Short mmCIF file of N, CA, C and O in Angstrom, two decimals:
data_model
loop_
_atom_site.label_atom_id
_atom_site.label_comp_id
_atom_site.label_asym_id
_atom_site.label_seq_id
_atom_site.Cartn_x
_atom_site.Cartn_y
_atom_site.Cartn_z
N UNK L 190 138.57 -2.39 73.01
CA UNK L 190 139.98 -2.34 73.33
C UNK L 190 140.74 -1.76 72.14
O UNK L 190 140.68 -2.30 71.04
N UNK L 191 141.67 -0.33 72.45
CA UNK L 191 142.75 0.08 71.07
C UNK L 191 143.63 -1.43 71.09
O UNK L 191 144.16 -2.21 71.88
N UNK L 192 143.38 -1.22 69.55
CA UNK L 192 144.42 -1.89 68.80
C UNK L 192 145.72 -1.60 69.27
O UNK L 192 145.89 -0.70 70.09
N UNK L 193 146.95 -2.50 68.70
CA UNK L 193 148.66 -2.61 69.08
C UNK L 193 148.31 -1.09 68.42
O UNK L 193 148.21 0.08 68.81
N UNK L 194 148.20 -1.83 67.17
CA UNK L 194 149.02 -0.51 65.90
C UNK L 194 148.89 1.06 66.65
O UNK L 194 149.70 1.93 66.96
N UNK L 195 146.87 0.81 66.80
CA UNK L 195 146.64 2.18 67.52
C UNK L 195 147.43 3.08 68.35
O UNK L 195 147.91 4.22 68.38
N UNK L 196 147.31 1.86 69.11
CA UNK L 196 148.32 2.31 70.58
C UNK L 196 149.93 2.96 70.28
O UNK L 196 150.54 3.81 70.93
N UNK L 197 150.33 2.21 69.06
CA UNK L 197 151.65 2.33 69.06
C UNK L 197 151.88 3.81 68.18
O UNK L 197 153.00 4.30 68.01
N UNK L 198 150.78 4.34 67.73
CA UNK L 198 150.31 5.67 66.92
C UNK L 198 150.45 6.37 67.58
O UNK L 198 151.19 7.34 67.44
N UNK L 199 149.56 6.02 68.83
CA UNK L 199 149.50 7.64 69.96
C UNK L 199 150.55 7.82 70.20
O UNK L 199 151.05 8.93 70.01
N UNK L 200 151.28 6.72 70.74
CA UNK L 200 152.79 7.02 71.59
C UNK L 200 153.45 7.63 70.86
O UNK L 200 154.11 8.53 71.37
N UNK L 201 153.62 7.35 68.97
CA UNK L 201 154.25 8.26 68.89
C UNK L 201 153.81 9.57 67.97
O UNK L 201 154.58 10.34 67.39
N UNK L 202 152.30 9.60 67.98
CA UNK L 202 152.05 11.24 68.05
C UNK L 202 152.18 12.08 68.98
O UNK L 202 152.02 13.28 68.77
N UNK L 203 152.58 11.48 70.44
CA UNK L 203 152.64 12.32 71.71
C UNK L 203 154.30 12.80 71.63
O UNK L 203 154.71 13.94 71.88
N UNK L 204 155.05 11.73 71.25
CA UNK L 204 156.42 11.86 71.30
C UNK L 204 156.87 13.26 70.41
O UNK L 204 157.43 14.28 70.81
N UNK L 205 156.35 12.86 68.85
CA UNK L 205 156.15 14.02 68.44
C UNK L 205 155.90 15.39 68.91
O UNK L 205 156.63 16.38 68.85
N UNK L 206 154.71 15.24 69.40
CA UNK L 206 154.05 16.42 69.73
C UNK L 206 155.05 17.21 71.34
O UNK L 206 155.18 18.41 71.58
N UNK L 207 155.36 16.53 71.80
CA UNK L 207 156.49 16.84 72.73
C UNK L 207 157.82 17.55 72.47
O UNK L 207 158.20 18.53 73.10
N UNK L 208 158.64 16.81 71.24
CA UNK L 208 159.51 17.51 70.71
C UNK L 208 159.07 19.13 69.83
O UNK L 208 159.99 19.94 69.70
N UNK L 209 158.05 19.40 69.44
CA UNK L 209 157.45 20.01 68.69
C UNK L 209 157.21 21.01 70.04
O UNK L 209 157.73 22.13 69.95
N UNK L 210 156.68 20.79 70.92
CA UNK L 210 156.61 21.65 72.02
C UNK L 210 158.02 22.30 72.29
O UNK L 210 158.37 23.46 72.11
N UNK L 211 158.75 21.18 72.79
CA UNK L 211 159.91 21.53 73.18
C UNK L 211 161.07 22.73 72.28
O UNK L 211 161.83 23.56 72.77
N UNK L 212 160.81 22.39 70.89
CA UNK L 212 161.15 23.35 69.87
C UNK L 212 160.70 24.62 70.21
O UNK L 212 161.49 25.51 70.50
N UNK L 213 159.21 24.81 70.21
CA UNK L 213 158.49 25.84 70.39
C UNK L 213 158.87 26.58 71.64
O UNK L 213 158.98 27.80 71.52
N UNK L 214 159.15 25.89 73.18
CA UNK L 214 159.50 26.55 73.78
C UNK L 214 160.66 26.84 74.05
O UNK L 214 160.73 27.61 75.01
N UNK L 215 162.26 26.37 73.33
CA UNK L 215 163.08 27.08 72.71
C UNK L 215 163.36 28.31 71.87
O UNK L 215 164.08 29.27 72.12
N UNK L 216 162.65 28.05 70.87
CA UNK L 216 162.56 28.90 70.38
C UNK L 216 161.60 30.74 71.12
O UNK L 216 161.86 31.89 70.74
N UNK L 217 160.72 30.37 72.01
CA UNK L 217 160.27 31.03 72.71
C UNK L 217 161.37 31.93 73.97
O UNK L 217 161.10 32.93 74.64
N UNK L 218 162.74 31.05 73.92
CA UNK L 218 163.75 31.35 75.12
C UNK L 218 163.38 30.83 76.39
O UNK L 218 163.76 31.24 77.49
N UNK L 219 162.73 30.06 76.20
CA UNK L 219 162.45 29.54 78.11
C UNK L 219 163.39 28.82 78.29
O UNK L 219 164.02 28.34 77.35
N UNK L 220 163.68 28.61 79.55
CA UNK L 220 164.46 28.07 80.35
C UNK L 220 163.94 26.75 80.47
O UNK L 220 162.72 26.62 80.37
N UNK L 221 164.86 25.48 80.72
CA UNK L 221 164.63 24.29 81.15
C UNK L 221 163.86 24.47 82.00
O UNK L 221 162.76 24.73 81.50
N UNK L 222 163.84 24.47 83.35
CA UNK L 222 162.98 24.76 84.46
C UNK L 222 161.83 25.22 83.86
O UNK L 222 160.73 24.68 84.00
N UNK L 223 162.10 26.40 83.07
CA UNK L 223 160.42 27.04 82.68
C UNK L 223 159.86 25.81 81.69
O UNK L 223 158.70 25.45 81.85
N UNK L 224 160.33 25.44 81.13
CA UNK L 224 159.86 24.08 80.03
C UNK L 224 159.28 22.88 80.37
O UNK L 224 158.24 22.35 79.97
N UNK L 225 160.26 22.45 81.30
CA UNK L 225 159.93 21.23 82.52
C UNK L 225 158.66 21.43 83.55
O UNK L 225 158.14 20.45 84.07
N UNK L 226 158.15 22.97 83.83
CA UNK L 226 157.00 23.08 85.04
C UNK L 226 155.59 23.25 83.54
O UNK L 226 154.48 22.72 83.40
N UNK L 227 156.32 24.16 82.77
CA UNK L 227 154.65 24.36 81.72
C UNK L 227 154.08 22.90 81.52
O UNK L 227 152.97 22.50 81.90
N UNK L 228 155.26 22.01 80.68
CA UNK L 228 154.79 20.74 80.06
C UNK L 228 154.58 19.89 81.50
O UNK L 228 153.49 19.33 81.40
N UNK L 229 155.07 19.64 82.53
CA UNK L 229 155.35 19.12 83.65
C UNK L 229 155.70 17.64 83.28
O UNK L 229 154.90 16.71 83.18
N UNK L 230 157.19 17.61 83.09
CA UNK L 230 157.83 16.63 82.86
C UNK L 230 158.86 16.77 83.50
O UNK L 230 159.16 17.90 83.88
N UNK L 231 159.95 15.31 83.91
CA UNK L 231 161.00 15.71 84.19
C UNK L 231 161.98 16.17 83.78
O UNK L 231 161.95 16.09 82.55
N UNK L 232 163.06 16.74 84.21
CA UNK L 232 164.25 17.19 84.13
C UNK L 232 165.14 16.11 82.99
O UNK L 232 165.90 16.72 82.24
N UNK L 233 165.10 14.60 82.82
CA UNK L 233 165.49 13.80 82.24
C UNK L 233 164.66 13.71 80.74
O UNK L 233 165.17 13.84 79.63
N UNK L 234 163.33 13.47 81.05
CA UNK L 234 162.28 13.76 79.74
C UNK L 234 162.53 14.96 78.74
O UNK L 234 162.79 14.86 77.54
N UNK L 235 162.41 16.06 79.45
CA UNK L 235 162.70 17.17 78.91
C UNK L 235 164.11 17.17 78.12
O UNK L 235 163.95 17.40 76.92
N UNK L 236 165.47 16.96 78.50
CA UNK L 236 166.39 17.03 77.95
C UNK L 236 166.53 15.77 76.98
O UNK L 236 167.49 15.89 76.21
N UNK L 237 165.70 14.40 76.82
CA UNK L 237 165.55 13.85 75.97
C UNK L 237 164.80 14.00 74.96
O UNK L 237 164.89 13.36 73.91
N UNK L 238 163.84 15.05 75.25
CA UNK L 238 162.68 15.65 74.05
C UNK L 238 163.83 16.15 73.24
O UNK L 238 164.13 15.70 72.13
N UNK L 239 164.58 17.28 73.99
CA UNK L 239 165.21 18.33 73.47
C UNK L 239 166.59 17.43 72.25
O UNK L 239 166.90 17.75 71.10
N UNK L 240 167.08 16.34 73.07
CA UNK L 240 167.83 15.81 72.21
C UNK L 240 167.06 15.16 70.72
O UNK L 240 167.58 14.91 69.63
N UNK L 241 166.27 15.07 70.97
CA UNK L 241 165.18 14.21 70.12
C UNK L 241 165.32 12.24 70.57
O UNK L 241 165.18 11.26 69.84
N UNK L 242 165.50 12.31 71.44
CA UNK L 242 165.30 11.01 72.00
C UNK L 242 164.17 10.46 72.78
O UNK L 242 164.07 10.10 73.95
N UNK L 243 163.13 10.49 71.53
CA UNK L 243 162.11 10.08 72.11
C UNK L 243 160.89 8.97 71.92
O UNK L 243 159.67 9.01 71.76
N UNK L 244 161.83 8.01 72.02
CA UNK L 244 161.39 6.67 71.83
C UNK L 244 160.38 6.01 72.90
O UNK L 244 159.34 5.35 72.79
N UNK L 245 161.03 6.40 73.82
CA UNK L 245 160.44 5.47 75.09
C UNK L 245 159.72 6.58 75.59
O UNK L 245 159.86 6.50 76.81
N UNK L 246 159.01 7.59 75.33
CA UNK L 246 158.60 8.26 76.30
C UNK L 246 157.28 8.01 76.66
O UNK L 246 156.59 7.53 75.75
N UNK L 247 156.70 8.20 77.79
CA UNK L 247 155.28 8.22 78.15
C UNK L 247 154.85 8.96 78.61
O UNK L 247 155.39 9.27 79.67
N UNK L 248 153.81 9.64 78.28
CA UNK L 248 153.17 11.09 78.84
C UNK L 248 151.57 10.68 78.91
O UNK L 248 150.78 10.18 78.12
N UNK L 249 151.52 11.17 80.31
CA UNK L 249 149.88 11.42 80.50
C UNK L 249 149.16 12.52 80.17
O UNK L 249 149.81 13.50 79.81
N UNK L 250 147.53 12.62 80.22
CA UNK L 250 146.96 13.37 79.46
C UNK L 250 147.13 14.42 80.14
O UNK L 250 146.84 15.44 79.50
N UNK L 251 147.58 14.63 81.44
CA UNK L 251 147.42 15.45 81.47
C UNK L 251 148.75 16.57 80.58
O UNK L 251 148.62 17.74 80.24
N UNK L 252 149.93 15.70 80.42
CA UNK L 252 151.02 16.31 79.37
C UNK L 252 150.65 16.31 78.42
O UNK L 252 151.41 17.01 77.75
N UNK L 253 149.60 15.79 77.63
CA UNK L 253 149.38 15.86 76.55
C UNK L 253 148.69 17.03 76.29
O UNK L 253 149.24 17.88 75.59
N UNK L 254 147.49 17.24 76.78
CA UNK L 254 146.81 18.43 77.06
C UNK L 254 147.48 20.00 77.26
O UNK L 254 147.02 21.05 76.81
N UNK L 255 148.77 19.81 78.09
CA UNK L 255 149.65 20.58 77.87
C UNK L 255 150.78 21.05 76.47
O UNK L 255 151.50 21.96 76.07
N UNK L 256 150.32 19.76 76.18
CA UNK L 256 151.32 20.14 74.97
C UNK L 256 150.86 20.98 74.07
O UNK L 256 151.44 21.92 73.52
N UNK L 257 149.00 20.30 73.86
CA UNK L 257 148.21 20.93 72.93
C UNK L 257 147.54 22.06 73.30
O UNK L 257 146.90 22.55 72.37
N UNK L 258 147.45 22.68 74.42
CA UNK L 258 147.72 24.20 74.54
C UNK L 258 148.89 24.83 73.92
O UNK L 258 148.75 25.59 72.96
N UNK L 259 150.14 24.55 74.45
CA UNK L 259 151.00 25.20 73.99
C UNK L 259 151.04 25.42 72.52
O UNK L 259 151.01 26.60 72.17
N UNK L 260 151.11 24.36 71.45
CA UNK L 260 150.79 24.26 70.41
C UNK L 260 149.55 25.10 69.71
O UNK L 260 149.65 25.48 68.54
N UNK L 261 148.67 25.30 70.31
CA UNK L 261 147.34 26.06 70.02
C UNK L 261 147.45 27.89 70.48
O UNK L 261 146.81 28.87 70.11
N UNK L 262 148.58 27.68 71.44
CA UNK L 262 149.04 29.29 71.42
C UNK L 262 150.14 29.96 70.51
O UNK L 262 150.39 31.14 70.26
N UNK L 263 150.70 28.81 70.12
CA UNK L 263 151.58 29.11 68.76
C UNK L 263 150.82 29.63 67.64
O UNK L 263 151.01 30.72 67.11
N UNK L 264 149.85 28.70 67.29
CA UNK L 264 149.15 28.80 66.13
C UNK L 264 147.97 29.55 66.08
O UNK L 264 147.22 29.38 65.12
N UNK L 265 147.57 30.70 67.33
CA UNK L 265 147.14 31.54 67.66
C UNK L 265 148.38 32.87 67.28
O UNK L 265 147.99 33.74 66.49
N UNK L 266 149.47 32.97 67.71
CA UNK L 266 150.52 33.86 67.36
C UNK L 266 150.39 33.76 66.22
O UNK L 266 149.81 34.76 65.79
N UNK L 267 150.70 32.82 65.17
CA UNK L 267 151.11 32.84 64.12
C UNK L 267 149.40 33.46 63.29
O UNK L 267 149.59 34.18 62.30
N UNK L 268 148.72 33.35 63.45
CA UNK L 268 147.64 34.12 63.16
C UNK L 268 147.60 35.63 62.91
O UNK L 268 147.40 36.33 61.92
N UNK L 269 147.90 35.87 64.31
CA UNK L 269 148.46 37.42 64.71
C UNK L 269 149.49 38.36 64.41
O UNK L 269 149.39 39.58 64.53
N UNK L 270 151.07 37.33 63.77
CA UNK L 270 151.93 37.89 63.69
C UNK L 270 152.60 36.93 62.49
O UNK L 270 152.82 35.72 62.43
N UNK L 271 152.81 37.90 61.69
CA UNK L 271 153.63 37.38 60.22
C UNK L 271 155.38 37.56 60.64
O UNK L 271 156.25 36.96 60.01
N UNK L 272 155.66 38.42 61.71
CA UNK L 272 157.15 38.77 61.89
C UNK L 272 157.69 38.20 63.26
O UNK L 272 157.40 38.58 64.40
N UNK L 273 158.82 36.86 62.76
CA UNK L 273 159.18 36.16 63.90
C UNK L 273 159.19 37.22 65.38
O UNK L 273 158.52 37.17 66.41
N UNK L 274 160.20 38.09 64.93
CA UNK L 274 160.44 38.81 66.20
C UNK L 274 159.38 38.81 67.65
O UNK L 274 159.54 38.84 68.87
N UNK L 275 158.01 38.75 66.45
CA UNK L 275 156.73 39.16 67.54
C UNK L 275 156.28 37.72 67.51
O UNK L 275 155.85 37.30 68.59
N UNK L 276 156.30 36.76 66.37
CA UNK L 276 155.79 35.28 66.39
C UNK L 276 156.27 34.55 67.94
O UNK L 276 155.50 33.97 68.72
N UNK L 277 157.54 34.73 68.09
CA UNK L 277 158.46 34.23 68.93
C UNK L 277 158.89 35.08 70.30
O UNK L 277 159.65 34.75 71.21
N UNK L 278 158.20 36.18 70.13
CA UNK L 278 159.05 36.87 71.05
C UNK L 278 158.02 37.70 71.98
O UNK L 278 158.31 38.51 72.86
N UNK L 279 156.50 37.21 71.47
CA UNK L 279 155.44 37.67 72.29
C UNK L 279 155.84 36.97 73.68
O UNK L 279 156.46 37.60 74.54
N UNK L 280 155.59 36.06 73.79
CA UNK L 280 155.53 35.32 75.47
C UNK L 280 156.10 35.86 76.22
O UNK L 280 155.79 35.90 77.41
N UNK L 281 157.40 36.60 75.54
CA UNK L 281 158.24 37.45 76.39
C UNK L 281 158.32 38.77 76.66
O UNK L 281 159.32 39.36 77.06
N UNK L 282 156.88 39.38 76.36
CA UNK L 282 157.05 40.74 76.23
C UNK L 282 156.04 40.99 77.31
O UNK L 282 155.01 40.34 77.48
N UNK L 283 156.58 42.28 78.24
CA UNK L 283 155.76 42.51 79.35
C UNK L 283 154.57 42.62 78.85
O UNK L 283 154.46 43.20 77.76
N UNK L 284 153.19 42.02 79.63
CA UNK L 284 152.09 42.32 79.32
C UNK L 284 151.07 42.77 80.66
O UNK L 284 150.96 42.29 81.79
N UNK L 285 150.24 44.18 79.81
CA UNK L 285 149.86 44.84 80.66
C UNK L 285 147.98 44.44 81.13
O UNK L 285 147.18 45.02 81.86
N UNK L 286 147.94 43.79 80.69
CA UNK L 286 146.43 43.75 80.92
C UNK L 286 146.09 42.97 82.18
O UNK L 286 146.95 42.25 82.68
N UNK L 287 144.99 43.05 82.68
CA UNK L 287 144.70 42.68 83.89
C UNK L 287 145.27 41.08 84.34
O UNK L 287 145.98 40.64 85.24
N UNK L 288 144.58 40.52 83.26
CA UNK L 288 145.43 38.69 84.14
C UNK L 288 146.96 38.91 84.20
O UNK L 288 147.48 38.36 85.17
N UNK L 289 147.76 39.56 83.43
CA UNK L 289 149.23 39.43 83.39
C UNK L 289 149.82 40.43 84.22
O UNK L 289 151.00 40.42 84.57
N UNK L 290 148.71 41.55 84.60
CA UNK L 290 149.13 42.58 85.44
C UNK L 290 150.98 42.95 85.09
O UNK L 290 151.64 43.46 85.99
N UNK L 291 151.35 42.77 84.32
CA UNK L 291 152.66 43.19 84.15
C UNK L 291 154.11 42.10 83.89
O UNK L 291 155.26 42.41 83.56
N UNK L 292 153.54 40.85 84.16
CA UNK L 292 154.45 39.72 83.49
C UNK L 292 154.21 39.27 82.38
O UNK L 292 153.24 39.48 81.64
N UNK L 293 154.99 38.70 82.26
CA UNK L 293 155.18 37.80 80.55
C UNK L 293 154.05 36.80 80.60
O UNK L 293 154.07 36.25 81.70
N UNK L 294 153.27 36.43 79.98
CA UNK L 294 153.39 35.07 78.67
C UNK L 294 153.56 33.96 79.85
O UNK L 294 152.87 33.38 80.68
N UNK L 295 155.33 34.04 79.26
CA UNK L 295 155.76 32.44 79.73
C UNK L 295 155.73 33.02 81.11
O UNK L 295 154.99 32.15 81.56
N UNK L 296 155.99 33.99 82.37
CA UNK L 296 156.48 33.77 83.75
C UNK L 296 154.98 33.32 84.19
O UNK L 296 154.96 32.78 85.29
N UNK L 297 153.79 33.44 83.58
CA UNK L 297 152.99 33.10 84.12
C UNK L 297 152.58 31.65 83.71
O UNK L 297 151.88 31.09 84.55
N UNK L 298 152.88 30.94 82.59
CA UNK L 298 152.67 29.42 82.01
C UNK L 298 153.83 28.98 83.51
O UNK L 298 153.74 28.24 84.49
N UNK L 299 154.68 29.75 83.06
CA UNK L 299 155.88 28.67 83.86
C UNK L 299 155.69 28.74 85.47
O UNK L 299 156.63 28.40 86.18
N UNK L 300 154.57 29.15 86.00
CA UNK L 300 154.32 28.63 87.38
C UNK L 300 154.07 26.92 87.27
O UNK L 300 154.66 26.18 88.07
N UNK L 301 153.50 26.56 86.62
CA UNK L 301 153.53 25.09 86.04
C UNK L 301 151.94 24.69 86.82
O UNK L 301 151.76 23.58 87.32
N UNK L 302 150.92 25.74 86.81
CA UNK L 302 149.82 25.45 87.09
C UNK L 302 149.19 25.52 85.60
O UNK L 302 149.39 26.23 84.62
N UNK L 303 148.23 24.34 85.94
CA UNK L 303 147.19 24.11 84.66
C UNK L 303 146.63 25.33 84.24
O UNK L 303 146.59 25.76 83.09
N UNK L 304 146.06 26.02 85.54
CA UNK L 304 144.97 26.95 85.09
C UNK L 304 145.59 28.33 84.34
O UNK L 304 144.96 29.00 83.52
N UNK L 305 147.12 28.65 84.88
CA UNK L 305 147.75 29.73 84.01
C UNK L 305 148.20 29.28 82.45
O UNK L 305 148.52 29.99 81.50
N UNK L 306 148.12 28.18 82.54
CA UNK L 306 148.71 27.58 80.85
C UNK L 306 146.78 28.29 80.38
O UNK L 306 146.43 29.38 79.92
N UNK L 307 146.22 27.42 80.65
CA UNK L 307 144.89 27.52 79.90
C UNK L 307 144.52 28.85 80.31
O UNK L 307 143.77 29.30 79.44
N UNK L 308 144.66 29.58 81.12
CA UNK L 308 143.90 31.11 81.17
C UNK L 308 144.86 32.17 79.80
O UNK L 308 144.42 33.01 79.01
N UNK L 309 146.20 31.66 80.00
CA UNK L 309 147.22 32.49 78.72
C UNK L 309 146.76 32.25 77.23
O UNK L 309 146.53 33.10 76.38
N UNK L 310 146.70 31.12 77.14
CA UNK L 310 145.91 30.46 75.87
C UNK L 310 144.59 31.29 75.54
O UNK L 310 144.47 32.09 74.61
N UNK L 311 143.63 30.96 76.46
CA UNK L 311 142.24 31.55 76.20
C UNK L 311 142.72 32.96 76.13
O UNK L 311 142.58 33.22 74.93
N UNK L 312 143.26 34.14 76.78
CA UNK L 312 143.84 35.11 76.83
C UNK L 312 144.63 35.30 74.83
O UNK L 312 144.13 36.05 73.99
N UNK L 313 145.61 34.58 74.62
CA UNK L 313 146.15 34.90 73.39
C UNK L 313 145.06 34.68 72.24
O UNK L 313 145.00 35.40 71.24
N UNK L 314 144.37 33.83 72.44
CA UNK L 314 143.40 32.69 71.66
C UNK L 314 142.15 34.08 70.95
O UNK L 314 141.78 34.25 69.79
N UNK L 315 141.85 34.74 72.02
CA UNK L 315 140.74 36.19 72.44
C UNK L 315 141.63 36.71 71.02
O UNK L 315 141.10 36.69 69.92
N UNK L 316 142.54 37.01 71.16
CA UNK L 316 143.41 38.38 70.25
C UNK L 316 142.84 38.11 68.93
O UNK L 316 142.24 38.99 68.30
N UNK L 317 143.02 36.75 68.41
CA UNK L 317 142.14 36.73 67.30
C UNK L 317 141.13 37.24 66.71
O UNK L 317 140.95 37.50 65.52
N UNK L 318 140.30 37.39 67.82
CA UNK L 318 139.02 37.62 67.52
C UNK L 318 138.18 36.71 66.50
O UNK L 318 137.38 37.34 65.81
N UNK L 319 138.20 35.98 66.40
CA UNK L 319 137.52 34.52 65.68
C UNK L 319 137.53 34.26 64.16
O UNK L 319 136.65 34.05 63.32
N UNK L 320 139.42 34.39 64.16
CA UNK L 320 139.83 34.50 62.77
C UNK L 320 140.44 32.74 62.39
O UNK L 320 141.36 32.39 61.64
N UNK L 321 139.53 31.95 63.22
CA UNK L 321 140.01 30.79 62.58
C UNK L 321 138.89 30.21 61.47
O UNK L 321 139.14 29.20 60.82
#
């Protein structure tokens, strides 16, 4: 059985890790809606991440998992790109290759299906080429 303390760790490394998302996909320009279907939280959650009110929150793995994609495609960009413009401003740039056939980044995370979060990831993750 986790410990209190344990327990009371995760909750708030998730809380964290939520606002930290939520930053990220600000800073990315998404839209509430687009923010609320990637992470799949509500409309109330979301604007309490964003306030930083996030005491009480509870997220399942499967949000968690989401978070830490998103987070892992950041730090895939930031690999790739030393200049915000492109750090921040990839997700949003038409992309031509076959999975994106011609949308963004985020229009395809923000269907708010699992498998486009994790196919974009593995997709940005590739660009590296195994520079971690």
């Amino acid at each position: 059985m986790q410990a209190a303390s344990s327990i009371a760790q995760s909750k708030i490394a998730a809380a964290i890790g939520l606002k930290a998302a939520v930053r990220l996909l600000d800073k990315w320009n998404a839209s509430g809606e687009q923010g609320e279907a990637i992470l799949r939280v509500s409309h109330s959650t979301y604007a309490r991440a964003r306030r930083g009110d996030i005491g009480e929150i509870k997220l399942d793995s499967d949000q968690l998992t989401r978070i830490s994609y998103l987070l892992n495609i950041h730090a895939a960009l930031r690999m790739l790109f030393e200049n915000p413009d492109n750090l921040y401003g990839f997700v949003s740039m038409a992309n031509h290759n076959p999975y994106f056939n011609g949308r963004t980044p985020l229009e395809v995370m923000s269907s708010g299906d699992f498998a486009a979060l994790y196919e974009t990831f593995k997709r940005i993750d590739s660009l590296r080429g195994g520079q971690w």
